[in-house]
XYZ file of C-alpha atoms in Angstrom:
664
model
C 21.083 5.261 -10.847
C 22.789 6.292 -7.610
C 23.891 4.434 -4.503
C 23.016 7.450 -2.366
C 19.698 9.018 -1.463
C 19.284 12.590 -2.740
C 16.624 14.449 -0.747
C 15.065 17.192 -2.865
C 13.178 19.835 -0.867
C 13.054 23.620 -0.615
C 12.715 23.268 3.169
C 15.237 22.508 5.877
C 14.300 20.717 9.133
C 12.734 23.266 11.518
C 11.026 23.424 14.921
C 11.850 20.272 16.869
C 12.425 18.248 13.679
C 16.264 18.538 13.962
C 16.144 17.243 17.574
C 13.892 14.306 16.638
C 16.044 13.452 13.596
C 19.260 13.554 15.649
C 17.802 11.441 18.487
C 16.434 8.755 16.150
C 19.600 8.607 14.036
C 21.796 8.256 17.124
C 19.535 5.460 18.373
C 19.757 3.618 15.044
C 23.537 3.959 14.924
C 23.723 2.692 18.521
C 21.845 -0.438 17.392
C 18.469 0.187 19.094
C 15.921 -2.262 17.644
C 12.810 -0.181 18.469
C 12.227 3.583 18.708
C 9.117 5.738 18.549
C 8.505 9.109 16.899
C 5.605 10.765 18.697
C 4.687 13.449 16.194
C 1.636 15.674 16.542
C -0.551 16.129 13.449
C 0.977 18.526 10.919
C 4.495 18.585 12.399
C 6.082 17.091 9.267
C 6.608 13.478 10.318
C 7.040 12.374 6.681
C 9.758 15.015 6.164
C 11.501 13.764 9.316
C 11.386 10.192 7.937
C 12.819 11.416 4.611
C 15.720 13.160 6.364
C 16.578 10.052 8.406
C 16.532 7.875 5.257
C 18.723 10.376 3.404
C 21.243 10.833 6.250
C 21.679 7.118 7.044
C 21.543 6.027 3.381
C 19.915 2.670 4.144
C 17.261 0.779 2.128
C 13.918 1.424 3.847
C 10.457 -0.108 4.001
C 7.604 2.146 5.184
C 4.473 0.270 6.265
C 1.002 1.831 6.280
C -2.320 0.318 7.356
C -4.328 0.986 4.190
C -3.893 1.683 0.484
C -4.988 5.345 0.706
C -2.330 6.199 3.270
C 0.257 4.102 1.389
C -0.545 5.994 -1.843
C -0.212 9.350 -0.037
C 3.169 8.353 1.452
C 4.320 6.988 -1.907
C 3.486 10.294 -3.603
C 5.305 12.323 -0.922
C 8.406 10.095 -1.011
C 8.487 10.282 -4.843
C 8.614 14.073 -4.502
C 11.368 13.970 -1.865
C 13.471 11.386 -3.757
C 12.850 11.869 -7.519
C 16.280 10.437 -8.408
C 16.026 7.288 -6.292
C 13.960 4.081 -6.406
C 10.681 4.748 -4.573
C 8.458 1.691 -4.978
C 4.894 0.696 -4.052
C 3.956 -2.741 -2.683
C 0.309 -3.379 -1.816
C -2.178 -6.153 -2.532
C -2.602 -6.548 -6.289
C -6.202 -7.730 -6.015
C -8.924 -5.350 -7.174
C -11.334 -7.984 -5.931
C -10.503 -11.023 -3.807
C -12.742 -13.794 -2.519
C -10.573 -16.474 -0.871
C -11.726 -20.076 -1.072
C -13.838 -20.969 1.956
C -16.248 -23.610 3.226
C -19.455 -22.710 5.073
C -20.278 -25.730 7.267
C -23.850 -24.718 8.160
C -25.001 -24.674 4.521
C -22.468 -27.191 3.131
C -21.286 -24.548 0.652
C -17.807 -24.417 -0.868
C -16.860 -20.995 -2.220
C -14.230 -21.168 -4.961
C -11.407 -18.628 -4.942
C -12.340 -15.686 -7.156
C -9.964 -12.819 -7.780
C -9.310 -9.950 -10.150
C -5.633 -8.994 -10.331
C -4.621 -5.397 -11.039
C -1.831 -5.775 -13.594
C -0.411 -2.311 -12.928
C 0.042 -3.021 -9.208
C 1.461 -6.460 -10.023
C 4.059 -4.678 -12.183
C 4.832 -2.270 -9.311
C 5.292 -5.195 -6.879
C 7.753 -6.855 -9.267
C 9.511 -3.510 -9.688
C 9.792 -3.225 -5.872
C 11.570 -6.575 -5.424
C 13.798 -5.854 -8.448
C 14.857 -2.534 -6.883
C 15.698 -4.271 -3.581
C 17.847 -6.839 -5.407
C 19.644 -4.285 -7.604
C 19.900 -0.997 -5.684
C 20.665 0.317 -2.228
C 18.861 3.638 -2.747
C 15.441 1.983 -2.454
C 12.357 2.990 -0.459
C 9.397 0.589 -0.466
C 6.027 1.948 0.670
C 3.970 -1.107 1.615
C 0.689 -2.122 3.201
C 0.350 -5.196 5.444
C 0.554 -7.230 2.199
C 4.271 -7.261 3.024
C 3.690 -9.995 5.651
C 1.861 -12.340 3.256
C 3.658 -15.237 1.573
C 5.690 -14.327 -1.497
C 7.893 -16.495 -3.701
C 11.165 -17.699 -2.198
C 13.931 -15.096 -2.940
C 16.537 -17.810 -3.671
C 14.297 -19.536 -6.256
C 13.339 -16.165 -7.732
C 16.971 -15.089 -8.191
C 17.971 -18.515 -9.500
C 15.408 -18.171 -12.295
C 16.619 -14.763 -13.567
C 17.777 -14.686 -17.188
C 21.123 -12.883 -17.594
C 22.047 -11.597 -21.069
C 25.406 -10.088 -22.060
C 26.775 -8.676 -25.327
C 29.253 -11.134 -26.867
C 27.777 -14.104 -24.983
C 27.331 -17.370 -26.904
C 23.731 -18.541 -26.614
C 21.417 -20.652 -28.743
C 18.215 -18.717 -29.528
C 16.066 -21.780 -28.816
C 17.692 -22.151 -25.379
C 16.948 -18.490 -24.635
C 13.296 -18.896 -25.658
C 13.013 -22.024 -23.501
C 14.415 -20.074 -20.526
C 11.843 -17.320 -21.142
C 9.077 -19.939 -21.081
C 10.449 -21.305 -17.784
C 10.098 -17.878 -16.152
C 6.492 -17.803 -17.460
C 6.940 -15.316 -20.338
C 4.677 -16.102 -23.282
C 5.399 -15.617 -26.958
C 3.119 -13.115 -28.673
C 4.267 -11.705 -32.012
C 1.095 -9.622 -32.433
C 0.073 -8.127 -29.054
C 3.386 -7.207 -27.404
C 2.673 -6.577 -23.702
C 4.132 -6.989 -20.225
C 5.532 -10.481 -19.599
C 5.635 -11.411 -23.309
C 8.300 -11.700 -26.012
C 8.285 -11.702 -29.812
C 10.707 -13.139 -32.350
C 11.585 -11.592 -35.717
C 14.341 -13.583 -37.360
C 17.453 -13.103 -35.227
C 15.868 -10.309 -33.155
C 14.077 -11.153 -29.896
C 12.090 -8.378 -28.148
C 11.332 -8.960 -24.453
C 8.829 -6.858 -22.451
C 9.991 -7.204 -18.786
C 7.209 -8.071 -16.329
C 8.272 -5.303 -13.920
C 8.265 -2.542 -16.556
C 5.511 -0.493 -18.130
C 7.671 1.936 -20.108
C 10.552 0.050 -21.726
C 11.407 -3.263 -23.392
C 14.675 -5.061 -24.203
C 15.796 -5.918 -27.746
C 18.256 -8.799 -28.201
C 19.954 -8.801 -31.633
C 21.881 -11.966 -32.469
C 24.395 -12.931 -35.108
C 24.425 -16.691 -35.437
C 24.746 -17.979 -31.810
C 26.156 -14.771 -30.323
C 24.411 -11.755 -28.757
C 25.580 -8.907 -30.990
C 23.656 -6.008 -29.429
C 21.321 -5.269 -26.495
C 19.044 -2.204 -26.546
C 16.389 -0.544 -24.422
C 13.474 0.663 -26.555
C 10.010 2.190 -26.237
C 7.523 -0.667 -26.829
C 4.909 1.770 -28.150
C 6.941 3.691 -30.746
C 9.823 1.245 -31.240
C 12.322 4.087 -30.730
C 15.702 2.906 -29.372
C 16.495 4.759 -26.131
C 19.996 3.395 -25.461
C 22.335 0.481 -26.076
C 23.415 -1.556 -23.047
C 26.098 -4.147 -22.325
C 24.029 -6.501 -20.150
C 20.389 -7.055 -19.212
C 18.641 -9.021 -16.470
C 15.202 -10.429 -17.231
C 13.280 -11.123 -14.006
C 10.570 -13.823 -13.758
C 6.988 -12.863 -14.599
C 5.799 -13.830 -11.110
C 7.298 -14.087 -7.629
C 6.056 -17.682 -7.415
C 8.179 -19.069 -10.266
C 10.029 -22.256 -9.221
C 12.831 -24.264 -10.896
C 11.666 -27.506 -12.550
C 13.747 -29.751 -10.262
C 12.142 -28.151 -7.185
C 8.647 -28.692 -8.604
C 9.342 -32.384 -9.253
C 10.781 -32.785 -5.728
C 7.723 -31.019 -4.264
C 5.337 -33.303 -6.192
C 6.847 -36.398 -4.536
C 6.342 -34.868 -1.073
C 2.773 -33.826 -1.949
C 2.016 -37.423 -2.981
C 3.384 -38.697 0.357
C 1.230 -36.247 2.330
C -1.829 -37.130 0.240
C -1.352 -40.828 1.009
C -1.137 -40.104 4.770
C -4.108 -37.718 4.695
C -6.348 -40.194 2.833
C -5.536 -42.948 5.341
C -6.238 -40.557 8.216
C -9.657 -39.523 6.825
C -10.661 -43.126 6.075
C -9.727 -44.176 9.624
C -12.391 -41.807 11.004
C -14.923 -42.774 8.305
C -14.789 -39.420 6.453
C -15.374 -40.925 3.005
C -16.600 -37.775 1.217
C -13.669 -35.725 2.537
C -11.174 -38.465 1.505
C -12.556 -38.561 -2.042
C -12.611 -34.766 -2.246
C -8.992 -34.217 -1.149
C -7.738 -37.029 -3.427
C -9.544 -35.671 -6.486
C -8.472 -32.033 -5.980
C -4.836 -32.801 -5.102
C -4.311 -35.292 -7.946
C -5.620 -32.702 -10.421
C -3.152 -30.110 -9.038
C -0.284 -32.643 -9.293
C -1.128 -33.293 -12.971
C -1.183 -29.551 -13.713
C 2.185 -28.982 -11.992
C 3.748 -31.944 -13.813
C 2.583 -30.735 -17.236
C 2.668 -26.929 -16.912
C 4.901 -26.218 -13.909
C 2.063 -24.476 -12.038
C -1.596 -24.894 -11.086
C -4.433 -22.744 -9.779
C -3.821 -22.263 -6.050
C -0.148 -23.324 -6.281
C 0.523 -21.101 -3.249
C -1.160 -23.788 -1.097
C 1.860 -26.015 -1.784
C 4.373 -23.254 -0.993
C 5.788 -25.191 1.986
C 7.120 -27.875 -0.381
C 8.107 -25.476 -3.170
C 10.284 -23.409 -0.826
C 11.625 -26.452 1.048
C 10.232 -25.478 4.461
C 9.359 -27.757 7.354
C 5.842 -27.724 8.944
C 5.211 -24.511 10.888
C 8.117 -22.556 9.343
C 7.298 -18.931 8.447
C 6.601 -18.319 4.741
C 8.997 -16.185 2.665
C 7.664 -12.600 2.419
C 8.763 -9.211 1.088
C 10.787 -8.813 4.304
C 13.063 -11.667 3.129
C 14.075 -9.528 0.147
C 15.333 -6.723 2.431
C 19.105 -6.432 2.979
C 20.488 -7.005 6.502
C 20.978 -3.286 7.232
C 17.502 -2.215 6.083
C 15.345 0.164 8.113
C 11.615 -0.232 8.811
C 9.265 2.664 9.539
C 5.719 1.782 10.662
C 3.432 4.765 10.029
C 0.304 5.305 12.147
C 1.713 2.478 14.266
C -1.155 2.494 16.789
C -3.334 1.015 13.984
C -0.788 -0.750 11.755
C 0.796 -2.860 14.534
C -2.533 -4.319 15.677
C -3.491 -4.958 12.034
C -0.286 -6.970 11.481
C -1.160 -9.071 14.552
C -4.719 -9.758 13.355
C -3.857 -11.053 9.867
C -2.705 -14.537 10.917
C -5.735 -15.337 13.103
C -8.280 -14.463 10.406
C -6.455 -16.506 7.781
C -6.074 -19.562 10.042
C -9.749 -19.858 11.039
C -10.779 -19.944 7.349
C -8.113 -22.532 6.409
C -8.994 -24.878 9.303
C -12.440 -25.464 7.757
C -10.943 -26.131 4.316
C -8.533 -28.725 5.726
C -11.082 -30.407 7.997
C -13.576 -30.934 5.161
C -11.076 -32.181 2.566
C -10.792 -29.137 0.315
C -7.112 -28.695 1.166
C -4.338 -30.760 2.736
C -2.873 -29.774 6.142
C 0.256 -28.334 4.460
C -1.969 -25.531 3.066
C -2.006 -24.084 6.613
C 1.597 -22.994 5.979
C 0.489 -20.727 3.124
C -0.299 -17.837 5.461
C 0.733 -14.402 6.651
C 3.453 -14.141 9.288
C 2.494 -14.576 12.929
C 3.248 -11.454 14.941
C 6.216 -13.035 16.757
C 7.625 -14.157 13.365
C 7.214 -10.623 12.035
C 9.086 -9.248 15.044
C 11.887 -11.806 14.640
C 12.509 -10.928 10.992
C 11.844 -7.154 11.118
C 14.922 -4.917 10.824
C 15.546 -1.884 13.092
C 12.162 -0.207 13.458
C 10.826 3.308 14.041
C 7.143 3.517 15.060
C 5.521 6.770 13.930
C 2.253 8.047 15.396
C 0.575 11.048 16.995
C -0.775 8.598 19.586
C 1.602 5.617 19.952
C 0.060 2.473 21.439
C 1.197 0.715 24.606
C 3.041 -1.906 22.527
C 5.250 0.648 20.757
C 6.019 2.553 23.957
C 6.866 -0.669 25.785
C 9.136 -1.932 22.966
C 10.862 1.447 22.696
C 11.631 1.372 26.448
C 11.540 5.139 26.790
C 13.318 5.843 23.468
C 10.611 8.249 22.282
C 11.467 11.250 20.122
C 8.797 13.924 20.476
C 7.874 16.259 17.637
C 5.173 18.740 18.577
C 6.401 22.016 17.013
C 5.003 22.817 13.587
C 7.365 24.622 11.179
C 4.418 26.942 10.326
C 4.030 27.940 14.000
C 0.445 26.612 14.085
C -0.864 25.572 17.501
C -2.964 22.542 18.407
C -6.727 23.270 18.248
C -8.564 25.009 21.091
C -10.962 22.597 22.803
C -14.411 23.351 24.221
C -16.743 20.942 26.029
C -20.472 21.609 25.562
C -23.608 19.759 26.807
C -25.198 16.988 24.720
C -28.789 18.242 25.171
C -28.882 20.674 22.246
C -25.774 19.406 20.436
C -27.362 19.288 16.972
C -28.788 22.839 17.075
C -25.574 24.166 18.603
C -23.571 22.408 15.887
C -25.782 23.913 13.171
C -25.133 27.455 14.418
C -21.355 26.759 14.575
C -21.447 25.399 11.016
C -23.178 28.576 9.762
C -20.433 30.714 11.382
C -17.638 28.572 9.903
C -19.138 28.472 6.403
C -19.478 32.277 6.426
C -15.702 32.477 6.961
C -15.042 29.976 4.150
C -13.950 27.225 6.539
C -14.646 23.482 6.385
C -16.134 21.360 9.187
C -15.745 17.697 10.183
C -18.401 16.025 12.346
C -17.996 12.582 13.917
C -20.903 10.565 15.280
C -21.117 7.171 16.998
C -23.490 5.287 14.686
C -24.292 4.967 10.998
C -27.945 5.819 11.664
C -27.023 9.017 13.479
C -24.653 10.030 10.649
C -27.426 9.530 8.087
C -30.018 11.428 10.153
C -27.587 14.284 10.848
C -26.654 14.535 7.164
C -30.369 14.748 6.212
C -31.016 17.363 8.932
C -28.096 19.574 7.881
C -29.058 19.243 4.226
C -32.642 20.345 5.020
C -31.124 23.454 6.638
C -29.259 24.424 3.448
C -25.859 23.112 4.520
C -23.703 21.613 1.764
C -22.911 18.299 3.449
C -21.635 14.813 2.545
C -21.562 11.580 4.538
C -18.420 9.430 4.487
C -19.257 5.821 5.374
C -17.601 2.399 5.196
C -19.431 1.333 2.007
C -17.632 4.007 -0.004
C -14.591 2.577 -1.793
C -11.105 4.081 -1.659
C -11.286 5.959 -4.951
C -14.573 7.687 -4.089
C -13.342 8.448 -0.566
C -10.353 10.331 -1.974
C -12.676 12.194 -4.373
C -14.901 13.232 -1.438
C -11.940 14.521 0.598
C -10.668 16.457 -2.428
C -14.127 17.996 -2.997
C -14.306 19.051 0.671
C -10.945 20.799 0.362
C -11.987 22.436 -2.920
C -15.208 23.810 -1.365
C -17.659 21.725 -3.425
C -19.302 21.122 -0.032
C -18.529 22.474 3.467
C -19.311 19.756 6.023
C -18.226 16.127 6.131
C -20.004 13.722 8.498
C -18.531 10.323 9.425
C -17.967 7.761 12.171
C -14.344 6.675 12.520
C -13.103 7.269 8.988
C -11.818 10.743 9.749
C -8.775 9.995 11.835
C -5.437 8.877 10.441
C -3.544 10.135 7.455
C -6.020 12.658 6.063
C -4.372 15.969 5.198
C -7.034 18.736 5.121
C -5.646 22.224 5.950
C -9.017 23.888 5.176
C -10.745 22.177 8.137
C -11.093 24.703 10.981
C -13.700 22.979 13.157
C -14.001 19.398 14.349
C -17.213 18.526 16.213
C -17.318 15.276 18.199
C -20.872 14.298 19.133
C -21.484 12.151 22.243
C -17.836 12.535 23.258
C -18.650 11.280 26.779
C -19.601 7.761 25.614
C -16.523 5.720 26.599
C -15.434 3.113 24.045
C -13.157 2.490 21.079
C -14.444 5.471 19.068
C -14.162 7.807 22.058
C -10.892 6.551 23.585
C -8.168 9.091 24.356
C -6.212 8.034 21.238
C -9.248 8.333 18.954
C -10.124 11.741 20.395
C -6.554 13.080 20.000
C -6.422 11.814 16.396
C -9.812 13.327 15.550
C -9.049 16.670 17.236
C -5.810 16.705 15.219
C -7.772 17.033 11.958
C -8.156 20.766 12.749
C -4.476 21.244 13.641
C -3.471 22.438 10.173
C -5.738 25.520 10.309
C -4.767 28.896 11.768
C -8.027 29.051 13.765
C -8.377 25.313 14.401
C -10.749 24.327 17.205
C -12.638 21.274 18.433
C -15.982 21.032 20.219
C -16.560 17.940 22.359
C -20.241 17.426 23.154
C -20.630 15.635 26.491
C -22.542 16.031 29.776
C -19.504 14.863 31.735
C -15.758 14.787 31.162
C -14.661 11.148 30.922
C -11.117 9.911 31.644
C -10.481 9.670 27.901
C -11.728 13.225 27.318
C -9.613 14.533 30.201
C -6.506 12.777 28.845
C -7.090 14.079 25.301
C -7.706 17.642 26.533
C -4.657 17.524 28.827
C -2.370 16.238 26.039
C -3.646 18.819 23.529
C -3.181 21.672 26.022
C 0.324 20.421 26.919
C 1.285 20.541 23.248
C -0.266 24.015 22.802
C 1.820 25.354 25.687
C 5.056 23.918 24.225
C 4.189 25.285 20.758
C 3.218 28.727 22.087
C 6.388 29.022 24.199
C 8.544 28.043 21.196
C 6.830 30.647 18.979
C 7.407 33.428 21.551
C 11.051 32.426 22.110
C 11.822 32.387 18.373
C 9.546 35.272 17.319
C 7.403 33.046 15.097
C 4.001 34.249 13.931
C 1.698 31.281 13.110
C 1.005 31.113 9.366
C -1.895 29.508 7.547
C -0.888 26.334 5.739
C -1.511 26.603 2.004
C -1.358 23.203 0.362
C -2.112 22.599 -3.295
C -5.253 20.501 -3.804
C -4.020 17.530 -5.800
C -5.301 14.027 -6.257
C -3.595 11.368 -4.137
C -4.206 9.122 -7.140
C -1.383 10.907 -8.993
C 0.995 9.231 -6.476
C 4.024 11.247 -7.388
C 3.799 10.884 -11.167
C 4.427 13.953 -13.289
C 1.217 15.399 -14.599
C 0.598 14.534 -18.227
C -0.021 17.358 -20.738
C -3.418 18.884 -20.105
C -4.661 18.390 -23.665
C -4.097 14.671 -23.383
C -6.117 14.412 -20.213
C -9.279 16.319 -21.048
C -11.253 13.118 -21.496
C -9.901 11.453 -18.381
C -10.373 14.526 -16.150
C -13.967 14.627 -17.303
C -14.346 10.927 -16.519
C -12.715 11.228 -13.080
C -15.564 13.472 -11.956
C -17.747 10.389 -12.314
C -16.519 7.841 -9.791
C -15.907 4.488 -11.452
C -15.660 1.106 -9.785
C -12.438 -0.912 -10.042
C -14.067 -3.232 -12.605
C -15.223 -0.296 -14.771
C -11.750 1.251 -14.677
C -10.165 -2.099 -15.654
C -12.556 -2.418 -18.630
C -11.805 1.170 -19.683
C -8.044 0.494 -19.516
C -8.433 -2.600 -21.741
C -10.411 -0.558 -24.301
C -7.836 2.244 -24.294
C -4.956 -0.249 -24.651
C -6.612 -1.700 -27.786
C -6.997 1.831 -29.142
C -3.356 2.674 -28.295
C -2.013 -0.418 -30.109
C -4.197 0.372 -33.134
C -2.757 3.915 -33.330
C 0.794 2.544 -32.930
C 0.199 -0.008 -35.734
C -0.954 2.856 -37.998
C 2.233 4.785 -37.037
C 0.146 7.536 -35.378
C 2.508 7.776 -32.412
C 1.274 11.146 -31.086
C -2.250 9.801 -30.717
C -0.901 6.566 -29.204
C 1.126 8.603 -26.683
C -1.952 10.640 -25.780
C -3.963 7.466 -25.105
C -1.074 6.037 -23.057
C -1.226 9.112 -20.784
C -4.936 8.463 -20.253
C -4.160 4.828 -19.363
C -1.538 5.952 -16.810
C -4.080 8.273 -15.201
C -6.580 5.419 -14.816
C -3.868 3.084 -13.531
C -3.060 5.560 -10.731
C -6.734 5.395 -9.712
C -6.577 1.595 -9.646
C -3.533 1.706 -7.346
C -5.924 2.747 -4.609
């Protein structure tokens, strides 16, 4: 463990990276709250971020707008900082159906969710790293603005163990139960403990690779050890250990009892209010549901949907913002918002969507009004709590530019010397036939092609047409889940097929150096999908190829097209001038084709992964992967029980591979 970031890379900042790094670092040290990094596609924005983090040595949260991009950033940061704490914090639901009430059909939909245990462990690991280390980078999705357990309650519930400390074993086991660990002497897994005489083994909730052994002599802790829960091998002896709660929502008993009294008061007021307007069904409904929850909390310390009472559990007043991951950040933390032109608007939209659903639940007696305070942050609350921020985008939005007040660091030079794509505008009339001939030329040269259309129907028809003309083509649409999407992109890069057709799924965060041609059909139809920002982002998909070019099909040049063409040509001129001045010959970018799903983990031995590699060719749903993991875990424990540790280790590697798929 180190207090300092150690950036590991064979490269040094090049092109205009040093200028951008210096400008942003000076701004941060001068106390600027908002800055923007305008970085063209392929200019090494992630490497610039890594250098800033390393130089300033401050805990950092990087926010991305979806799990795929977050996984890609997580993998890259793990490679840059192998000796530091790089953590991953995204939604832990594989499947989530929030409770809702449909008025028109008088239908109440119960909350239904499937939690991904591996991501839950990574979330717990992320908050632990923030509380224990300064050399921490958290890569997060917008889940970071959703309510999380109160940091003060969470820290208050930690169990601290020290060699030589006097402690009654029964007291220690009671404390473990309070932080929601369960005793299981047979199936020893995450968030459980087992007792063998005077030895207590604890499997921390935030770990998937080690457990803690507490050896006692009478009422004194004689020895603490870290051991491998699979083989039982002792890895090292330690002087002290901190056991973190199994969930972020754990609350001290006295707080729960205090909250129950306040819940009862609100229930009394709410029932009177509903009766006064003759809402008898709603009054009965809210009384029945809330009284059941109160009984559960009194007996067990928690209930299903306990987050709806978070206002009382964290001691907030009505309307106060909920505690979130941002509350766990230290005062001098740094925030980087990647692809900010999308992520910022997504942060703003979360609160409105959540509120409209909750209003129905409250109005019809399924929840009490205090449930409205179990919500994501409002945008102004997010801004108030956010630390110093750098917005990163190839096309920053008006909000970022306005907040940065001119503090924009531009990064348009690629270290490889590659120029922005050449752009041609061609008529719409024969766009499909013209595109087909361009595809034939590109495929002959071993290049890949991206095609964007305006509608799902057109994408489907175009895919069928190209397929009939012997083009190896795939269609990327919104119904395809994250895992399959990553598989498709990998297959395109590997040459399994040559052309990828889509609508607006081909813009941000996709790294495909083999793509030489981007074709934008109906580019002259003004709108969201053909705005200047969308066009620049889409054109940028060909910027990593030596012969990158873009064809815009349109009968007229719209304002958006003109702006996109002008910006691309401006960047080309700057890049070309820099290459001439420094004698740089543009070089093709050769990037290893790996699976984003590996997210920075070391590859397991190939022999161990034969089965799983074979399986990964067949795209599995999240549910199928979860079932497969459960089956493999049973197999692993059986091998371990029979002392066949090599086989158990091999199965564990397969489980890790599947868990990386579930991360996405």
